[in-house]
mmCIF file of C-alpha atoms in Angstrom:
data_model
loop_
_atom_site.group_PDB
_atom_site.id
_atom_site.type_symbol
_atom_site.label_atom_id
_atom_site.label_comp_id
_atom_site.label_asym_id
_atom_site.label_seq_id
_atom_site.Cartn_x
_atom_site.Cartn_y
_atom_site.Cartn_z
ATOM 1 C CA UNK A 791 -6.312 -16.845 -2.280
ATOM 2 C CA UNK A 792 -3.289 -19.132 -2.487
ATOM 3 C CA UNK A 793 -0.620 -21.426 -1.037
ATOM 4 C CA UNK A 794 2.374 -18.505 -2.548
ATOM 5 C CA UNK A 795 3.632 -16.856 -0.005
ATOM 6 C CA UNK A 796 3.758 -12.648 -0.131
ATOM 7 C CA UNK A 797 6.862 -11.714 -1.690
ATOM 8 C CA UNK A 798 9.245 -8.826 -1.153
ATOM 9 C CA UNK A 799 11.896 -8.023 -4.190
ATOM 10 C CA UNK A 800 14.555 -5.423 -3.725
ATOM 11 C CA UNK A 801 16.711 -4.712 -7.237
ATOM 12 C CA UNK A 802 20.441 -3.789 -5.662
ATOM 13 C CA UNK A 803 23.720 -2.500 -7.444
ATOM 14 C CA UNK A 804 25.926 -3.786 -5.177
ATOM 15 C CA UNK A 805 26.548 -5.443 -2.224
ATOM 16 C CA UNK A 806 26.022 -3.266 0.932
ATOM 17 C CA UNK A 807 23.226 -1.516 -1.056
ATOM 18 C CA UNK A 808 20.676 -3.956 0.765
ATOM 19 C CA UNK A 809 21.786 -2.522 3.930
ATOM 20 C CA UNK A 810 21.767 0.536 3.578
ATOM 21 C CA UNK A 811 18.603 1.113 1.379
ATOM 22 C CA UNK A 812 16.714 -1.568 3.091
ATOM 23 C CA UNK A 813 17.596 -3.662 5.582
ATOM 24 C CA UNK A 814 15.053 -2.307 7.800
ATOM 25 C CA UNK A 815 12.342 -3.680 5.980
ATOM 26 C CA UNK A 816 14.497 -6.932 4.744
ATOM 27 C CA UNK A 817 14.459 -7.866 8.460
ATOM 28 C CA UNK A 818 11.082 -6.528 9.106
ATOM 29 C CA UNK A 819 9.122 -8.179 6.392
ATOM 30 C CA UNK A 820 11.742 -12.250 6.935
ATOM 31 C CA UNK A 821 10.440 -11.946 10.059
ATOM 32 C CA UNK A 822 6.347 -11.359 9.676
ATOM 33 C CA UNK A 823 6.790 -14.476 7.311
ATOM 34 C CA UNK A 824 7.011 -13.014 3.954
ATOM 35 C CA UNK A 825 9.614 -14.035 0.989
ATOM 36 C CA UNK A 826 12.196 -11.465 0.612
ATOM 37 C CA UNK A 827 14.493 -11.794 -2.639
ATOM 38 C CA UNK A 828 17.317 -9.894 -2.811
ATOM 39 C CA UNK A 829 18.841 -9.479 -6.453
ATOM 40 C CA UNK A 830 22.224 -7.687 -6.578
ATOM 41 C CA UNK A 831 23.363 -6.714 -9.967
ATOM 42 C CA UNK A 832 26.792 -6.204 -9.858
ATOM 43 C CA UNK A 833 29.889 -7.868 -8.299
ATOM 44 C CA UNK A 834 31.148 -4.975 -6.286
ATOM 45 C CA UNK A 835 34.666 -5.373 -7.920
ATOM 46 C CA UNK A 836 35.451 -1.452 -7.923
ATOM 47 C CA UNK A 837 34.754 -1.413 -4.590
ATOM 48 C CA UNK A 838 38.091 -0.976 -1.697
ATOM 49 C CA UNK A 839 40.583 -4.075 -1.719
ATOM 50 C CA UNK A 840 42.307 -5.070 1.765
ATOM 51 C CA UNK A 841 43.534 -2.425 3.675
ATOM 52 C CA UNK A 842 41.598 -0.013 1.753
ATOM 53 C CA UNK A 843 43.392 0.284 -1.461
ATOM 54 C CA UNK A 844 41.776 1.620 -4.227
ATOM 55 C CA UNK A 845 40.365 1.201 -7.570
ATOM 56 C CA UNK A 846 43.622 1.328 -9.873
ATOM 57 C CA UNK A 847 45.858 1.341 -7.167
ATOM 58 C CA UNK A 848 48.947 -0.836 -6.838
ATOM 59 C CA UNK A 849 47.700 -3.747 -4.811
ATOM 60 C CA UNK A 850 44.150 -3.517 -5.756
ATOM 61 C CA UNK A 851 42.432 -6.775 -7.381
ATOM 62 C CA UNK A 852 39.061 -6.793 -8.510
ATOM 63 C CA UNK A 853 38.790 -10.611 -8.978
ATOM 64 C CA UNK A 854 39.956 -10.963 -5.139
ATOM 65 C CA UNK A 855 37.488 -7.899 -4.032
ATOM 66 C CA UNK A 856 34.805 -9.605 -5.982
ATOM 67 C CA UNK A 857 34.859 -12.983 -3.951
ATOM 68 C CA UNK A 858 35.692 -10.885 -0.903
ATOM 69 C CA UNK A 859 32.357 -9.042 -1.270
ATOM 70 C CA UNK A 860 30.456 -11.994 -2.583
ATOM 71 C CA UNK A 861 31.542 -13.530 0.631
ATOM 72 C CA UNK A 862 30.169 -10.453 2.940
ATOM 73 C CA UNK A 863 26.654 -10.506 1.175
ATOM 74 C CA UNK A 864 25.838 -13.532 1.751
ATOM 75 C CA UNK A 865 27.159 -12.969 5.214
ATOM 76 C CA UNK A 866 25.007 -9.276 5.446
ATOM 77 C CA UNK A 867 21.792 -11.859 3.878
ATOM 78 C CA UNK A 868 22.225 -14.611 6.890
ATOM 79 C CA UNK A 869 21.812 -11.763 9.595
ATOM 80 C CA UNK A 870 18.192 -10.264 7.646
ATOM 81 C CA UNK A 871 17.215 -13.089 7.653
ATOM 82 C CA UNK A 872 16.977 -13.008 3.363
ATOM 83 C CA UNK A 873 14.883 -15.663 2.070
ATOM 84 C CA UNK A 874 16.809 -15.637 -1.137
ATOM 85 C CA UNK A 875 19.854 -14.068 -3.297
ATOM 86 C CA UNK A 876 20.237 -13.895 -6.649
ATOM 87 C CA UNK A 877 23.345 -12.201 -8.137
ATOM 88 C CA UNK A 878 23.234 -10.760 -12.127
ATOM 89 C CA UNK A 879 27.103 -10.685 -11.557
ATOM 90 C CA UNK A 880 27.975 -7.672 -14.091
ATOM 91 C CA UNK A 881 31.045 -6.149 -13.978
ATOM 92 C CA UNK A 882 30.998 -3.406 -11.565
ATOM 93 C CA UNK A 883 30.901 0.394 -13.207
ATOM 94 C CA UNK A 884 32.929 1.994 -10.036
ATOM 95 C CA UNK A 885 31.781 6.028 -9.453
ATOM 96 C CA UNK A 886 30.187 8.392 -12.606
ATOM 97 C CA UNK A 887 33.021 9.521 -14.512
ATOM 98 C CA UNK A 888 35.551 6.566 -13.651
ATOM 99 C CA UNK A 889 37.258 4.386 -16.611
ATOM 100 C CA UNK A 890 35.670 1.287 -15.478
ATOM 101 C CA UNK A 891 31.769 3.038 -16.487
ATOM 102 C CA UNK A 892 33.162 2.323 -20.223
ATOM 103 C CA UNK A 893 34.385 -1.393 -19.868
ATOM 104 C CA UNK A 894 33.055 -3.611 -21.608
ATOM 105 C CA UNK A 895 30.736 -6.004 -19.331
ATOM 106 C CA UNK A 896 30.578 -3.308 -17.133
ATOM 107 C CA UNK A 897 26.856 -3.042 -16.075
ATOM 108 C CA UNK A 898 26.541 0.443 -17.122
ATOM 109 C CA UNK A 899 27.765 -0.545 -20.798
ATOM 110 C CA UNK A 900 25.128 -3.932 -20.797
ATOM 111 C CA UNK A 901 21.819 -2.816 -22.919
ATOM 112 C CA UNK A 902 18.962 -2.157 -20.647
ATOM 113 C CA UNK A 903 16.969 -4.985 -23.215
ATOM 114 C CA UNK A 904 19.553 -7.486 -21.667
ATOM 115 C CA UNK A 905 19.851 -6.709 -18.246
ATOM 116 C CA UNK A 906 15.910 -6.489 -18.149
ATOM 117 C CA UNK A 907 15.327 -9.764 -19.698
ATOM 118 C CA UNK A 908 17.320 -11.599 -16.724
ATOM 119 C CA UNK A 909 15.894 -10.191 -14.233
ATOM 120 C CA UNK A 910 12.588 -10.384 -15.367
ATOM 121 C CA UNK A 911 13.478 -14.183 -15.963
ATOM 122 C CA UNK A 912 13.513 -13.979 -12.034
ATOM 123 C CA UNK A 913 10.463 -11.914 -11.876
ATOM 124 C CA UNK A 914 7.948 -14.359 -13.269
ATOM 125 C CA UNK A 915 9.802 -17.134 -11.027
ATOM 126 C CA UNK A 916 9.377 -15.347 -7.602
ATOM 127 C CA UNK A 917 6.910 -13.679 -8.927
ATOM 128 C CA UNK A 918 7.204 -10.624 -6.091
ATOM 129 C CA UNK A 919 3.945 -8.819 -5.036
ATOM 130 C CA UNK A 920 6.048 -5.522 -4.294
ATOM 131 C CA UNK A 921 9.604 -4.725 -6.122
ATOM 132 C CA UNK A 922 11.752 -2.181 -4.695
ATOM 133 C CA UNK A 923 14.460 -0.228 -6.489
ATOM 134 C CA UNK A 924 15.647 3.087 -7.020
ATOM 135 C CA UNK A 925 14.773 5.968 -8.555
ATOM 136 C CA UNK A 926 15.937 7.077 -11.922
ATOM 137 C CA UNK A 927 18.771 8.737 -10.740
ATOM 138 C CA UNK A 928 19.631 5.969 -8.780
ATOM 139 C CA UNK A 929 19.247 8.568 -5.783
ATOM 140 C CA UNK A 930 22.762 10.459 -6.486
ATOM 141 C CA UNK A 931 23.677 9.505 -9.440
ATOM 142 C CA UNK A 932 26.015 6.361 -9.240
ATOM 143 C CA UNK A 933 25.450 4.700 -13.246
ATOM 144 C CA UNK A 934 25.045 1.248 -11.366
ATOM 145 C CA UNK A 935 22.354 2.498 -9.364
ATOM 146 C CA UNK A 936 20.730 4.171 -12.357
ATOM 147 C CA UNK A 937 21.242 1.191 -14.209
ATOM 148 C CA UNK A 938 19.698 -1.033 -11.738
ATOM 149 C CA UNK A 939 16.372 0.714 -11.838
ATOM 150 C CA UNK A 940 16.208 1.095 -15.537
ATOM 151 C CA UNK A 941 16.225 -2.839 -15.893
ATOM 152 C CA UNK A 942 13.584 -3.079 -12.761
ATOM 153 C CA UNK A 943 11.284 -0.910 -14.525
ATOM 154 C CA UNK A 944 12.140 -2.466 -18.265
ATOM 155 C CA UNK A 945 11.121 -5.908 -16.240
ATOM 156 C CA UNK A 946 8.570 -4.793 -14.987
ATOM 157 C CA UNK A 947 7.049 -4.048 -18.987
ATOM 158 C CA UNK A 948 7.936 -7.379 -19.918
ATOM 159 C CA UNK A 949 6.616 -9.445 -17.211
ATOM 160 C CA UNK A 950 3.079 -7.741 -17.444
ATOM 161 C CA UNK A 951 3.357 -8.192 -13.487
ATOM 162 C CA UNK A 952 1.307 -6.088 -11.351
ATOM 163 C CA UNK A 953 3.532 -5.434 -8.186
ATOM 164 C CA UNK A 954 3.758 -2.725 -5.900
ATOM 165 C CA UNK A 955 6.401 -0.818 -7.596
ATOM 166 C CA UNK A 956 8.559 1.860 -4.584
ATOM 167 C CA UNK A 957 11.503 3.632 -5.439
ATOM 168 C CA UNK A 958 14.044 4.285 -2.249
ATOM 169 C CA UNK A 959 14.006 7.980 -0.737
ATOM 170 C CA UNK A 960 14.989 9.777 2.085
ATOM 171 C CA UNK A 961 13.264 12.938 3.217
ATOM 172 C CA UNK A 962 14.721 16.136 2.651
ATOM 173 C CA UNK A 963 14.751 16.859 6.335
ATOM 174 C CA UNK A 964 16.040 13.874 6.942
ATOM 175 C CA UNK A 965 19.467 14.748 5.031
ATOM 176 C CA UNK A 966 19.383 18.134 6.301
ATOM 177 C CA UNK A 967 20.347 16.260 9.752
ATOM 178 C CA UNK A 968 22.662 13.311 8.124
ATOM 179 C CA UNK A 969 24.627 16.522 6.812
ATOM 180 C CA UNK A 970 25.046 18.011 10.337
ATOM 181 C CA UNK A 971 25.679 14.395 11.939
ATOM 182 C CA UNK A 972 27.873 13.650 9.412
ATOM 183 C CA UNK A 973 30.018 17.092 10.609
ATOM 184 C CA UNK A 974 29.536 15.558 14.028
ATOM 185 C CA UNK A 975 31.483 12.514 13.200
ATOM 186 C CA UNK A 976 33.759 13.665 10.659
ATOM 187 C CA UNK A 977 35.172 17.383 12.340
ATOM 188 C CA UNK A 978 38.101 17.298 9.528
ATOM 189 C CA UNK A 979 35.585 17.312 6.765
ATOM 190 C CA UNK A 980 35.778 19.772 3.880
ATOM 191 C CA UNK A 981 32.723 21.915 3.428
ATOM 192 C CA UNK A 982 31.213 21.168 -0.236
ATOM 193 C CA UNK A 983 31.670 23.340 -3.191
ATOM 194 C CA UNK A 984 28.941 24.943 -4.330
ATOM 195 C CA UNK A 985 28.354 22.287 -7.280
ATOM 196 C CA UNK A 986 28.734 19.611 -4.956
ATOM 197 C CA UNK A 987 26.003 21.390 -2.397
ATOM 198 C CA UNK A 988 23.744 21.648 -4.760
ATOM 199 C CA UNK A 989 23.437 18.364 -6.022
ATOM 200 C CA UNK A 990 23.398 16.616 -2.288
ATOM 201 C CA UNK A 991 20.095 19.704 -1.709
ATOM 202 C CA UNK A 992 18.498 17.583 -4.728
ATOM 203 C CA UNK A 993 18.812 13.743 -3.321
ATOM 204 C CA UNK A 994 15.977 12.740 -1.822
ATOM 205 C CA UNK A 995 12.248 14.302 -1.439
ATOM 206 C CA UNK A 996 10.221 16.938 0.120
ATOM 207 C CA UNK A 997 8.847 14.614 3.141
ATOM 208 C CA UNK A 998 5.195 15.710 1.765
ATOM 209 C CA UNK A 999 5.516 14.037 -1.351
ATOM 210 C CA UNK A 1000 7.225 10.316 0.286
ATOM 211 C CA UNK A 1001 4.129 8.049 0.246
ATOM 212 C CA UNK A 1002 5.447 5.186 2.224
ATOM 213 C CA UNK A 1003 6.833 5.441 5.992
ATOM 214 C CA UNK A 1004 8.069 1.963 7.298
ATOM 215 C CA UNK A 1005 8.803 1.511 11.107
ATOM 216 C CA UNK A 1006 11.846 -0.782 11.049
ATOM 217 C CA UNK A 1007 12.845 0.505 14.415
ATOM 218 C CA UNK A 1008 13.055 -3.386 16.223
ATOM 219 C CA UNK A 1009 15.150 -4.381 13.097
ATOM 220 C CA UNK A 1010 17.721 -1.438 13.313
ATOM 221 C CA UNK A 1011 20.062 -3.915 15.008
ATOM 222 C CA UNK A 1012 19.973 -6.057 12.094
ATOM 223 C CA UNK A 1013 20.880 -3.348 9.641
ATOM 224 C CA UNK A 1014 23.567 -2.009 11.783
ATOM 225 C CA UNK A 1015 25.335 -5.696 11.820
ATOM 226 C CA UNK A 1016 24.197 -6.512 8.022
ATOM 227 C CA UNK A 1017 26.362 -3.412 7.249
ATOM 228 C CA UNK A 1018 29.276 -4.297 9.695
ATOM 229 C CA UNK A 1019 29.542 -7.366 7.664
ATOM 230 C CA UNK A 1020 30.908 -5.259 4.954
ATOM 231 C CA UNK A 1021 33.782 -4.909 6.906
ATOM 232 C CA UNK A 1022 36.250 -4.360 3.690
ATOM 233 C CA UNK A 1023 33.929 -1.325 2.691
ATOM 234 C CA UNK A 1024 34.044 0.012 6.534
ATOM 235 C CA UNK A 1025 35.812 3.393 5.181
ATOM 236 C CA UNK A 1026 33.200 3.962 2.586
ATOM 237 C CA UNK A 1027 30.197 3.015 5.189
ATOM 238 C CA UNK A 1028 29.562 6.467 7.164
ATOM 239 C CA UNK A 1029 26.595 5.355 8.934
ATOM 240 C CA UNK A 1030 28.377 2.443 10.805
ATOM 241 C CA UNK A 1031 31.136 5.480 12.668
ATOM 242 C CA UNK A 1032 28.253 6.490 14.567
ATOM 243 C CA UNK A 1033 27.627 3.176 16.646
ATOM 244 C CA UNK A 1034 24.690 1.490 17.149
ATOM 245 C CA UNK A 1035 22.912 3.014 19.597
ATOM 246 C CA UNK A 1036 22.858 6.391 17.626
ATOM 247 C CA UNK A 1037 22.148 4.846 14.496
ATOM 248 C CA UNK A 1038 19.151 2.684 15.841
ATOM 249 C CA UNK A 1039 18.245 6.293 17.109
ATOM 250 C CA UNK A 1040 18.323 7.951 13.269
ATOM 251 C CA UNK A 1041 17.640 5.004 11.387
ATOM 252 C CA UNK A 1042 14.490 3.636 12.801
ATOM 253 C CA UNK A 1043 12.126 4.386 9.740
ATOM 254 C CA UNK A 1044 12.823 3.340 5.784
ATOM 255 C CA UNK A 1045 10.847 5.696 3.482
ATOM 256 C CA UNK A 1046 9.361 4.754 0.078
ATOM 257 C CA UNK A 1047 7.620 6.565 -2.878
ATOM 258 C CA UNK A 1048 5.018 4.603 -4.373
ATOM 259 C CA UNK A 1049 4.936 4.226 -8.047
ATOM 260 C CA UNK A 1050 2.627 1.685 -9.163
ATOM 261 C CA UNK A 1051 -0.259 0.202 -7.525
ATOM 262 C CA UNK A 1052 -2.937 -2.052 -7.808
ATOM 263 C CA UNK A 1053 -4.553 -2.016 -4.674
ATOM 264 C CA UNK A 1054 -5.781 1.143 -3.797
ATOM 265 C CA UNK A 1055 -4.473 1.264 -0.232
ATOM 266 C CA UNK A 1056 -4.291 4.915 1.021
ATOM 267 C CA UNK A 1057 -1.501 7.005 1.458
ATOM 268 C CA UNK A 1058 0.817 8.019 2.708
ATOM 269 C CA UNK A 1059 1.070 4.227 4.013
ATOM 270 C CA UNK A 1060 3.260 2.679 6.895
ATOM 271 C CA UNK A 1061 3.657 -0.398 5.257
ATOM 272 C CA UNK A 1062 4.951 -1.851 1.600
ATOM 273 C CA UNK A 1063 1.852 -5.076 1.706
ATOM 274 C CA UNK A 1064 -0.710 -1.837 2.485
ATOM 275 C CA UNK A 1065 -3.374 -3.586 0.438
ATOM 276 C CA UNK A 1066 -1.945 -6.559 -0.095
ATOM 277 C CA UNK A 1067 -3.409 -8.554 3.664
#
């Protein structure tokens, strides 16, 4: 045993992703005395500007959006008690198919080995016991999420470290409930076309394929407040519309699939650090 604290490293694509997918575990493990390291890969410059102005529209200033989102990210980290924030500051690539995908310097255009080398240096410095990122499809096909997955897995190979590694996911049963709730809170939402509906049906995993269910109910208030810290993106953060009480009822468990493990801890498990303490 050493005096080095147990460490969780979450690798995310944009400011606000840390709260959506892992706000509960970041808050829970920080409260348990575990060092929590957040790596945010892009600057978020393709997010909404003041007043909800969209990228490419008059009045959208990517530099101003980047500054605003950095401040919001720092506020979110304060709420979640994140120990260390690291930003790779690649340019936000926007949604799949946007012209910004092809912009020089965008995260999507960055060679995987380059991003992985930078992340590997952070891994060597922090020596995480647990690493969390997205699956190979970035959960829902966002290019920056896919790239975050790629550089994370490549960085792990570069470092030869053997942490427990997890990909964020959601149970298909929960996805169905969220669909019902979205219709409840957005009655004028159009029905998705068949192709979009088919793509949505593939998001997440069957419940029996999820390895790790972490109860973060006690920290759902922090998670909600962390999302609310990203006020400039409120139009895009559906979960804020349901209010804190309903949010807490529905978002009290965060789920993952374990893809690397040297502890032999049995699955399903209810703790990312099972086998390490």
